[in-house]
mmCIF file of C-alpha atoms in Angstrom:
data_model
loop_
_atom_site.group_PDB
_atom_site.id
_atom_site.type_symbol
_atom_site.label_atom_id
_atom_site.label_comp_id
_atom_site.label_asym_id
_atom_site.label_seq_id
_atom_site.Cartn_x
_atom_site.Cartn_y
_atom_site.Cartn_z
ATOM 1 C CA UNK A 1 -7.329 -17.766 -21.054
ATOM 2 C CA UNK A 2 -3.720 -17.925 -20.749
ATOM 3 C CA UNK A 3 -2.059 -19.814 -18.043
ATOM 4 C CA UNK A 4 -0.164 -19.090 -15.324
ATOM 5 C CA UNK A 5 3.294 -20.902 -15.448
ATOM 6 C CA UNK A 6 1.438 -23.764 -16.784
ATOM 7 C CA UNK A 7 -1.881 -23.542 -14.384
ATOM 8 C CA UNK A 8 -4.935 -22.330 -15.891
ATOM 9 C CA UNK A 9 -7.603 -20.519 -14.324
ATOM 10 C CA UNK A 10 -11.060 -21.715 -14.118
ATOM 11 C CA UNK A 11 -12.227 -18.297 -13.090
ATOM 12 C CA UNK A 12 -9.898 -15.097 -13.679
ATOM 13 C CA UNK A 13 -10.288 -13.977 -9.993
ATOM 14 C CA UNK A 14 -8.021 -14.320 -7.107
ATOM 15 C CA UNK A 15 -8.748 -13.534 -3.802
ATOM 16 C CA UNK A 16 -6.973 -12.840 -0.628
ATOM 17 C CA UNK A 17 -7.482 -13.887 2.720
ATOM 18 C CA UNK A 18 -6.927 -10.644 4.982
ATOM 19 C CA UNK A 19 -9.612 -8.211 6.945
ATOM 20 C CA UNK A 20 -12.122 -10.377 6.693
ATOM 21 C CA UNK A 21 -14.998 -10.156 10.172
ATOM 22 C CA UNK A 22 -14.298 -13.952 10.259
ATOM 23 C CA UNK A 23 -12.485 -17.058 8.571
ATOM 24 C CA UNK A 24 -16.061 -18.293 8.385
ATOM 25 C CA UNK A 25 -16.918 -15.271 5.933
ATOM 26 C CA UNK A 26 -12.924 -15.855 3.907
ATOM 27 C CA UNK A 27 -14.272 -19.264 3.250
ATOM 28 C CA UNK A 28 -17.637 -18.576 2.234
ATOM 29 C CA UNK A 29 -16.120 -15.523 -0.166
ATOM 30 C CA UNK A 30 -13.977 -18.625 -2.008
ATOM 31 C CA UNK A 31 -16.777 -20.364 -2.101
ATOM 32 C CA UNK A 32 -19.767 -17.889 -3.444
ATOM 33 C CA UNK A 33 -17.183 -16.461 -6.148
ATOM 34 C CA UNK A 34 -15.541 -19.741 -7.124
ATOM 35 C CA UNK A 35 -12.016 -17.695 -7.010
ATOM 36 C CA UNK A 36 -9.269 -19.850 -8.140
ATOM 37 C CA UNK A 37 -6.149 -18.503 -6.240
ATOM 38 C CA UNK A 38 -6.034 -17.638 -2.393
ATOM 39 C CA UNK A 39 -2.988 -15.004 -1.463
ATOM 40 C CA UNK A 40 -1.564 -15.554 1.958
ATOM 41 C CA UNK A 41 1.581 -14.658 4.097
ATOM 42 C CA UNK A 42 3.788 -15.299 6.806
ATOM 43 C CA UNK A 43 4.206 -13.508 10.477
ATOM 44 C CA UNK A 44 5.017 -14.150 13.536
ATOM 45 C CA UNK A 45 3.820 -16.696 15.616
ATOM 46 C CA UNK A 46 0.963 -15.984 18.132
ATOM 47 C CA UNK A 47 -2.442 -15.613 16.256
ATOM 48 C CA UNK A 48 -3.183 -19.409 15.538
ATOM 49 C CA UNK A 49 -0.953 -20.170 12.372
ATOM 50 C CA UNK A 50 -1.517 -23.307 11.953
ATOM 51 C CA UNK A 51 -5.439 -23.271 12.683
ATOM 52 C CA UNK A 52 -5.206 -21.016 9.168
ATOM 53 C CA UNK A 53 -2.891 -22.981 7.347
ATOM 54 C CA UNK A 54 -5.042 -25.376 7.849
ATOM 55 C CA UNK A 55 -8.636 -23.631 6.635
ATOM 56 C CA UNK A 56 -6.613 -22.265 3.443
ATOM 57 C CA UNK A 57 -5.830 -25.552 2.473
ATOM 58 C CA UNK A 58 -9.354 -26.760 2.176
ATOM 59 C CA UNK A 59 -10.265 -23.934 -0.022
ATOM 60 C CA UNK A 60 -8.831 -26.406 -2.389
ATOM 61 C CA UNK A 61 -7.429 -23.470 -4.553
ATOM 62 C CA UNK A 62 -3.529 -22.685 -5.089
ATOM 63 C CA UNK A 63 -2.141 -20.648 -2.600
ATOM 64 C CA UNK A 64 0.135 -17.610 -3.374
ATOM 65 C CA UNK A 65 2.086 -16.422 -0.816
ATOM 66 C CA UNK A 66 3.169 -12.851 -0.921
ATOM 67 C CA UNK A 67 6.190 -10.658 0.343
ATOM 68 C CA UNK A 68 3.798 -8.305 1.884
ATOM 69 C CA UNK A 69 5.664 -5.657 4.119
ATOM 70 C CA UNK A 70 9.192 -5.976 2.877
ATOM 71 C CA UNK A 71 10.838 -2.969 1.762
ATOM 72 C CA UNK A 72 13.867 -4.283 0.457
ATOM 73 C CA UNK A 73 14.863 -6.802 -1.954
ATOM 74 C CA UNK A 74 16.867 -8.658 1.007
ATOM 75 C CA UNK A 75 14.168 -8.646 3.237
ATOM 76 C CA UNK A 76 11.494 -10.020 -0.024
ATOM 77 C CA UNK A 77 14.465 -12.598 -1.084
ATOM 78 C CA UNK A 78 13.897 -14.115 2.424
ATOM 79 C CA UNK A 79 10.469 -13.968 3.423
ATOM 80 C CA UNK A 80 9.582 -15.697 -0.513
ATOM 81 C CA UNK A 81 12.364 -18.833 0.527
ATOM 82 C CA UNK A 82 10.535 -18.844 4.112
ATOM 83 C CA UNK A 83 7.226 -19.053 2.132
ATOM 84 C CA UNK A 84 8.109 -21.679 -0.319
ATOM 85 C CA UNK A 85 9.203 -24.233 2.459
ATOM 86 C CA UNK A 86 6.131 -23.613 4.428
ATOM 87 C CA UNK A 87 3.449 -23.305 2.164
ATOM 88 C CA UNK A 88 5.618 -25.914 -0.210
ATOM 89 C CA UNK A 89 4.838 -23.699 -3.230
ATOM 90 C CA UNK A 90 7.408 -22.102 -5.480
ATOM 91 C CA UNK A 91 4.826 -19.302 -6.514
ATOM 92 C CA UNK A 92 5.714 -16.043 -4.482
ATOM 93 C CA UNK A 93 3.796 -12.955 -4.948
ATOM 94 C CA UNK A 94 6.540 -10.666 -5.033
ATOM 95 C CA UNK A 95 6.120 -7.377 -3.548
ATOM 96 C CA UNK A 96 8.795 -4.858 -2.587
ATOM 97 C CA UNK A 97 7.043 -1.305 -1.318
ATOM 98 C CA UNK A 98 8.708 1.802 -2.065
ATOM 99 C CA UNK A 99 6.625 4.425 -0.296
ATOM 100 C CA UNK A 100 4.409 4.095 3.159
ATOM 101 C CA UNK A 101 1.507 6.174 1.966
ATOM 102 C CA UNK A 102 1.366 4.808 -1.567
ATOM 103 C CA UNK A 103 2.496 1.264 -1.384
ATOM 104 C CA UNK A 104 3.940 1.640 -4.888
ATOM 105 C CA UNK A 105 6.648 -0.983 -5.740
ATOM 106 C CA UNK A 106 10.135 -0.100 -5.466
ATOM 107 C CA UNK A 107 11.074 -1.066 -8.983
ATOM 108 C CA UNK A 108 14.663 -1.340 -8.349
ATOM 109 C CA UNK A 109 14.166 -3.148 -5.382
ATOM 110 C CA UNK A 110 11.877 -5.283 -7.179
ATOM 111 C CA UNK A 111 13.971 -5.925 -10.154
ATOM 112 C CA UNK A 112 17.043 -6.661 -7.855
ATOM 113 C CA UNK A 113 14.729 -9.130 -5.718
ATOM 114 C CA UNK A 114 13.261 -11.226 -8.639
ATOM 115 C CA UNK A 115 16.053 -11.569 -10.561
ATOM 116 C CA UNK A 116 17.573 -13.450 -7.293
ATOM 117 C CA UNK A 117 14.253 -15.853 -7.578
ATOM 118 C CA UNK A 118 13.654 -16.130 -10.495
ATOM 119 C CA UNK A 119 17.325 -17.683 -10.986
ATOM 120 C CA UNK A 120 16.616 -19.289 -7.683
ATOM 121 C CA UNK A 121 13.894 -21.652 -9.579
ATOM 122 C CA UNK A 122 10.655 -19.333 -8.198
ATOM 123 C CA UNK A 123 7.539 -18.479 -10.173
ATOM 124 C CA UNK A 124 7.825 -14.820 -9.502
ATOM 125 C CA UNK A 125 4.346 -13.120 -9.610
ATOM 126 C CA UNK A 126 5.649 -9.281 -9.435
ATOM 127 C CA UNK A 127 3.571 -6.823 -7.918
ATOM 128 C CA UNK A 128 4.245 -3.736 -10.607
ATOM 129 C CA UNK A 129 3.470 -0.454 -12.124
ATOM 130 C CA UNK A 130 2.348 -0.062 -15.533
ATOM 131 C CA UNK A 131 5.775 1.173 -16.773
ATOM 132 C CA UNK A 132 6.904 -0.380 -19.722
ATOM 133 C CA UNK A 133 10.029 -0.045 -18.897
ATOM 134 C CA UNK A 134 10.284 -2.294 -15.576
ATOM 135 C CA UNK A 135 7.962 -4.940 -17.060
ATOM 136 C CA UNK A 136 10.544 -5.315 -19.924
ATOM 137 C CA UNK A 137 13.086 -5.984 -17.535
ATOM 138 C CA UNK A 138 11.022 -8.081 -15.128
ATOM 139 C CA UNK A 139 10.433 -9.940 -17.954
ATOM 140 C CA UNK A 140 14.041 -10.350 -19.090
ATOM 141 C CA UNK A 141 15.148 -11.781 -15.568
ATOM 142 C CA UNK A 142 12.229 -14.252 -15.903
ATOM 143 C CA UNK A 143 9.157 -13.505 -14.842
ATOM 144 C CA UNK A 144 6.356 -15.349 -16.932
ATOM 145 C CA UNK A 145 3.793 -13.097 -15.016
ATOM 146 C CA UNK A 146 3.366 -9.433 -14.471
ATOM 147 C CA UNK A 147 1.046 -7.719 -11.713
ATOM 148 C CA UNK A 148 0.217 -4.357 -12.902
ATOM 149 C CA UNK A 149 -1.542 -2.419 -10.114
ATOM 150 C CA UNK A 150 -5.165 -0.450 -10.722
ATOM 151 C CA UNK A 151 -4.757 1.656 -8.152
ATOM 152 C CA UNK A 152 -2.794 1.990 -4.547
ATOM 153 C CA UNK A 153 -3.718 -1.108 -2.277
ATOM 154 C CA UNK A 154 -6.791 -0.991 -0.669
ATOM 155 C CA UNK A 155 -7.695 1.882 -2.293
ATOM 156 C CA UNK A 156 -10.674 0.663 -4.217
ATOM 157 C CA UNK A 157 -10.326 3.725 -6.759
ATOM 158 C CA UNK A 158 -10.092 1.122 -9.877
ATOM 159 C CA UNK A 159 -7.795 1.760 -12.763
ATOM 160 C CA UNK A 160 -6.027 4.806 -12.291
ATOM 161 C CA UNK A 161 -4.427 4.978 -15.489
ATOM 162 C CA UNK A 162 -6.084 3.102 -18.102
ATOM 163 C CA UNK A 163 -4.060 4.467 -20.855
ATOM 164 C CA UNK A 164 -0.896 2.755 -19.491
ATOM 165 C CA UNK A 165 -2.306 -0.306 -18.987
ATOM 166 C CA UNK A 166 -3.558 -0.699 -22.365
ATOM 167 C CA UNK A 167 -0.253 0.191 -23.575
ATOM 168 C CA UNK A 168 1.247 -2.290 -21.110
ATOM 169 C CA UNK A 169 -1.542 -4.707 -22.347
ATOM 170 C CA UNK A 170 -0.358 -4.205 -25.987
ATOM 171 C CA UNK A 171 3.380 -4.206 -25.591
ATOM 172 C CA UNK A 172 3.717 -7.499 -23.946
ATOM 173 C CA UNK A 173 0.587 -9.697 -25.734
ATOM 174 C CA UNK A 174 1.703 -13.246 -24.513
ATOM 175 C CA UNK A 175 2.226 -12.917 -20.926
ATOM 176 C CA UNK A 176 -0.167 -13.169 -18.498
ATOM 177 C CA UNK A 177 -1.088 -10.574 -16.268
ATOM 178 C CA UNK A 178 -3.268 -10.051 -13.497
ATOM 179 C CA UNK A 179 -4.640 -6.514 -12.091
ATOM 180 C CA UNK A 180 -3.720 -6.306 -8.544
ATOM 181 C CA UNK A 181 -5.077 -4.306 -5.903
ATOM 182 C CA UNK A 182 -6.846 -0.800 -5.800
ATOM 183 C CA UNK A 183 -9.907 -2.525 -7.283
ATOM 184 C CA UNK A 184 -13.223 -1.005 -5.818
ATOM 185 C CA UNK A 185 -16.350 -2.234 -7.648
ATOM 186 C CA UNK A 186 -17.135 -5.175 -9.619
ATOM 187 C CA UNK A 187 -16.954 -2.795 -12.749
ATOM 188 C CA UNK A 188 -13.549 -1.961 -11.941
ATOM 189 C CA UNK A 189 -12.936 -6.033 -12.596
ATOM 190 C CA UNK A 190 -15.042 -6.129 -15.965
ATOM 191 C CA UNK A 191 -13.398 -3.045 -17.312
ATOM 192 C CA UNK A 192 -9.920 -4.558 -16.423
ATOM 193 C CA UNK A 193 -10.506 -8.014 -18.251
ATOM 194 C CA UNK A 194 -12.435 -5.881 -21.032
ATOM 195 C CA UNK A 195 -8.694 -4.223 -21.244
ATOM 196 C CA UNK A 196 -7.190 -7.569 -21.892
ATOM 197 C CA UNK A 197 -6.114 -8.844 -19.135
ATOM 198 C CA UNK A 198 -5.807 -12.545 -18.253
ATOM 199 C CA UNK A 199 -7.087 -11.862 -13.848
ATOM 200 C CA UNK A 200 -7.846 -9.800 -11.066
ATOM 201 C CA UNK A 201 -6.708 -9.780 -7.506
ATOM 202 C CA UNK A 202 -8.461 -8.751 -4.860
ATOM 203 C CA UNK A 203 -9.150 -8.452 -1.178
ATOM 204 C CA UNK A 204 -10.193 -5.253 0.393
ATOM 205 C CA UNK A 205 -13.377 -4.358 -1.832
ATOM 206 C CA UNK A 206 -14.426 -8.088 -0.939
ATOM 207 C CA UNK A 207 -13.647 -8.173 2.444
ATOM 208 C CA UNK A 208 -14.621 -4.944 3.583
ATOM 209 C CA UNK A 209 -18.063 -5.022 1.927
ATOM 210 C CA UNK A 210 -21.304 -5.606 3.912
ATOM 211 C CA UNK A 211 -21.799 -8.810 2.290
ATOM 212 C CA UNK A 212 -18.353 -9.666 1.397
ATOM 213 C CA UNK A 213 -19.634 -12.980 -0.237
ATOM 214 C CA UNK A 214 -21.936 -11.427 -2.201
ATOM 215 C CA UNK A 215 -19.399 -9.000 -3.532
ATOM 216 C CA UNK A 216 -16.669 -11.816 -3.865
ATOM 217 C CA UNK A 217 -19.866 -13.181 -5.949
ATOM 218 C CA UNK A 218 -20.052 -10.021 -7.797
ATOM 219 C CA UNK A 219 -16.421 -9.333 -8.898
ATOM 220 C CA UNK A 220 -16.960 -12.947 -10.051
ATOM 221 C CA UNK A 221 -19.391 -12.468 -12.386
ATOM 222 C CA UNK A 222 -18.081 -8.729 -13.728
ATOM 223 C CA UNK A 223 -14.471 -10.728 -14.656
ATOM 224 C CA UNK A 224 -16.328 -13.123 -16.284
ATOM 225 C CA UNK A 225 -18.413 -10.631 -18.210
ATOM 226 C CA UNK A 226 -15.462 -8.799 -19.112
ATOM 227 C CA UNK A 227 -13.609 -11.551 -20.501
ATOM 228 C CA UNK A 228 -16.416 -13.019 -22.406
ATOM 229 C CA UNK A 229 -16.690 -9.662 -23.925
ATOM 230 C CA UNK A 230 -13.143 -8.863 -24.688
ATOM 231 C CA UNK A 231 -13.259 -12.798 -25.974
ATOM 232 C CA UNK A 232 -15.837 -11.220 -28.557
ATOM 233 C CA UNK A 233 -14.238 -8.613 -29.883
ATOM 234 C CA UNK A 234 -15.796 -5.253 -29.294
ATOM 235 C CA UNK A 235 -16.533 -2.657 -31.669
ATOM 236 C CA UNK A 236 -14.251 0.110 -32.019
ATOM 237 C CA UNK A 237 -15.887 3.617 -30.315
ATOM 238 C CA UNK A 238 -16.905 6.551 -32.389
ATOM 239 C CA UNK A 239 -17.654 10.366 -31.432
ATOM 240 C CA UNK A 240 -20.632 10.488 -33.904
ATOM 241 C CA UNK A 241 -23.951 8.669 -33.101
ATOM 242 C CA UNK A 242 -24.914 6.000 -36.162
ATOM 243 C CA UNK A 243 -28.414 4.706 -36.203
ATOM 244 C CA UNK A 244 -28.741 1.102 -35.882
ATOM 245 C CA UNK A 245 -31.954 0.942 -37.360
ATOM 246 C CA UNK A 246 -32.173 0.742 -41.182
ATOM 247 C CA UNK A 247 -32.626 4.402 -42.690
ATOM 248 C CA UNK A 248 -33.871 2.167 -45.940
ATOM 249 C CA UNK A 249 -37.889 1.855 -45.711
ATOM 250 C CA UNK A 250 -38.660 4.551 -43.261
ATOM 251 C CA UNK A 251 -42.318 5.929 -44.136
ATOM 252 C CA UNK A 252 -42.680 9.605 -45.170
ATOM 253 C CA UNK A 253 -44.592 10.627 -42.930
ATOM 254 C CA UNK B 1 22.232 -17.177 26.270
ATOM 255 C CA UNK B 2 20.421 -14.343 25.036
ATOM 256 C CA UNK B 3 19.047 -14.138 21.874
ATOM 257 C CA UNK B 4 16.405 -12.022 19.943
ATOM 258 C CA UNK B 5 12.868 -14.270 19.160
ATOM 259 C CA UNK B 6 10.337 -12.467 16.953
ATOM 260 C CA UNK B 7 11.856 -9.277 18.011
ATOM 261 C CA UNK B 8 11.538 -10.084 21.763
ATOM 262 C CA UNK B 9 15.015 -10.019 23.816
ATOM 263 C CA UNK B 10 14.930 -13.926 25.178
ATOM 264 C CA UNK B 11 17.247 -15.939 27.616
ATOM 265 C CA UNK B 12 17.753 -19.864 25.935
ATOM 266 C CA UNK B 13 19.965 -22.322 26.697
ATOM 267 C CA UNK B 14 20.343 -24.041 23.034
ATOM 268 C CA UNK B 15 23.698 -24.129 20.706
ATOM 269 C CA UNK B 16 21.741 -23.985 17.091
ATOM 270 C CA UNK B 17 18.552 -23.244 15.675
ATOM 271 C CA UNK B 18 16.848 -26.573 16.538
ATOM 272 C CA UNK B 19 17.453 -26.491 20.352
ATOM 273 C CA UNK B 20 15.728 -22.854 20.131
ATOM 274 C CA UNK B 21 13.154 -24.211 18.337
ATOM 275 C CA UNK B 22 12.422 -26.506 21.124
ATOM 276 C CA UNK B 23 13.449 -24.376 24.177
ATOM 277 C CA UNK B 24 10.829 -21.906 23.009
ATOM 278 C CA UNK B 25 7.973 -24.225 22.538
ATOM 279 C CA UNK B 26 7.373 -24.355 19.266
ATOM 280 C CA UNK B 27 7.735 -28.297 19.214
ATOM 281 C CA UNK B 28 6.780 -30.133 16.103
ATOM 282 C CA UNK B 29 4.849 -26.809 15.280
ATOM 283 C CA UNK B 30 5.084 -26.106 11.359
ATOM 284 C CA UNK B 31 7.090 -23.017 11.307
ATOM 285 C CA UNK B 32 9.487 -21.075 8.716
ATOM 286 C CA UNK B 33 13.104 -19.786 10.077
ATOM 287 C CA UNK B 34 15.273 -16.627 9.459
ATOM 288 C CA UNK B 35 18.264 -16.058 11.495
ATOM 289 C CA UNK B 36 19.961 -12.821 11.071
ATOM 290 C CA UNK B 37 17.876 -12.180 8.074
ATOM 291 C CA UNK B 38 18.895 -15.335 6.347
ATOM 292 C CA UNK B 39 16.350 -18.451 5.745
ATOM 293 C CA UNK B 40 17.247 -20.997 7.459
ATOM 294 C CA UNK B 41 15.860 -24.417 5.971
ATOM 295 C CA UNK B 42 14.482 -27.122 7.968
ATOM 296 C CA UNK B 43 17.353 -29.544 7.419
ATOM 297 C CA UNK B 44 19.876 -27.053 8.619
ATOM 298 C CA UNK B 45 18.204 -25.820 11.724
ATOM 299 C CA UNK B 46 19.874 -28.449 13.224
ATOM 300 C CA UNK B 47 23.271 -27.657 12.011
ATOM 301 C CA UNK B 48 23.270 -24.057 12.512
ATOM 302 C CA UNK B 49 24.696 -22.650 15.302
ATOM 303 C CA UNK B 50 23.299 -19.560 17.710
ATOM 304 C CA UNK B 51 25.268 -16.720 19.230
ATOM 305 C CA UNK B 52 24.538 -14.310 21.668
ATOM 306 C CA UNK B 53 22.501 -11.445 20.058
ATOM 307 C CA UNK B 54 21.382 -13.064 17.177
ATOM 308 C CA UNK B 55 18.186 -12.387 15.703
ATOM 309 C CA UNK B 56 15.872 -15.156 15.067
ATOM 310 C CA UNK B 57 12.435 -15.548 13.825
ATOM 311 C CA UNK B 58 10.054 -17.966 13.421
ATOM 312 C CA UNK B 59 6.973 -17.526 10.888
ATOM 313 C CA UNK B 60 3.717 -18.749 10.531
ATOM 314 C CA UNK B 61 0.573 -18.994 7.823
ATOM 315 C CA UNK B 62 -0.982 -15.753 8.224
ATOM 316 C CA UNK B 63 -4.108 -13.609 6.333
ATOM 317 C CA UNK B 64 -2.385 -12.039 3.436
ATOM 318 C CA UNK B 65 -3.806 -9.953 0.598
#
């Protein structure tokens, strides 16, 4: 698997930490799927802080802070220095939302914001499209990880354009990318790693389910699957149906 | 004098970020700080002075996705 700004990945799933019934249930979600990253965020003081600071940290897993919220490039610019003093990381999850309903990145925004941390010495993990375009240039102001979305945040309608993200997949082969948010189903995961890709992010599907540490178990399992299987090399589809057992030796019957 | 804390109007009586920090109870809390929009590090809360209206908040670990 490739690694992320020199980190690898035991497992190609990372969770985050929101909408869970209880911190109990967060905790025993990291610890039924074995996820290797744990998103987090900064607000305002007044709903016991430091009481969760303190249960991330003994998930034992990196944490990656995000820029949840901000809608500007000045307002994500902040909130990622904020993060990286308090959480002592210099891995930001960079988001910059362009639409209310949607949640879709403002690209320019985006662009504008982590080309500003990425010469600022940050690990910029951008939340993106699949457009070609904008991951060439996130690329070019430094970014050593792109963050394609599946689908709109907490949507849990999977990958929403698989076509693009194979082409995304293909045009940029050596940098690791993760498929964040919109993921519904542990197939959604397998299919995305079966695509290529090097991890999945997640939170809703997992936190929202009945069991969410069975389904943080789940997605576990499907990302592995999928990446075992893309590891292997899988045979090229075909419209006609070939028979797999030898035509050679059949009996007249 | 009268600043903004976490959006809230707020009367203090402190000259920089520090003082504020203390006048509002955070203490020896663990917190992040913007002022005006603009992080403000830990070594230059001290050193960074308030004026009336400003705008200051003061962030904590929080659920994220």
């Amino acid at each position: 698997m490739r690694d992320f700004y020199g980190v690898s990945l035991a497992n190609p799933m990372m969770l985050g930490t929101a909408r869970f019934p209880s911190p109990a249930v967060m905790e025993a979600a990291f610890r039924a799927s074995g996820a290797s990253v744990a998103t987090v965020s900064l607000r305002r003081e007044g709903q016991g802080g430091g009481a969760f600071r303190a249960l991330v940290q003994r998930l034992g897993v990196p944490l990656l802070p995000n820029t949840a919220g901000c809608h500007s490039a000045a307002e994500a610019i902040t909130t990622a220095r904020m993060a990286r003093e308090y959480f002592e990381t210099d891995w930001i999850k960079l988001e910059v939302i362009g639409d209310a309903d949607t949640l879709q990145p403002d690209p320019f925004g985006l662009l504008e914001a982590a080309e500003t941390l990425c010469a600022d010495g940050f690990k910029v993990f951008p939340y993106t499209t699949e457009d070609q375009v904008l991951a060439a240039r996130l690329v070019d102001a430094g970014c050593g990880v792109l963050m394609p979305w599946g689908a709109p945040i907490g949507s849990g309608l999977g990958l929403n354009n698989i076509h693009g993200l194979r082409m995304l997949r293909a045009a940029f082969p050596d940098v690791p990318m993760v498929i964040d948010a919109g993921l519904g189903l542990p197939s959604h995961a397998a299919r995305a790693m079966e695509l290529g890709f090097d991890a999945i992010l997640l939170n809703t599907a997992v936190a929202e389910a009945d069991d969410p540490a069975a389904m943080a178990r789940a997605f576990a399992l499907a990302a592995q699957a999928g990446a075992a299987g893309a590891a292997a090399g899988p045979m090229t589809a075909r419209d006609m149906a070939v028979p797999s057992t030898p035509v050679i030796g059949k009996a007249w019957l | 004098m009268r600043i903004e804390l976490n959006g809230t109007p707020r009367e203090i009586d402190a000259g920089n970020v520090a003082e504020a920090l203390r006048a509002c109870g955070y203490g020896s809390d663990r917190v992040a700080t913007a002022l005006n929009g603009v992080f403000v590090p830990f070594a230059a809360r001290a050193d960074t002075a308030l004026s009336p209206g400003d705008r200051l908040e003061v962030l904590v670990a929080m659920q994220g996705g």
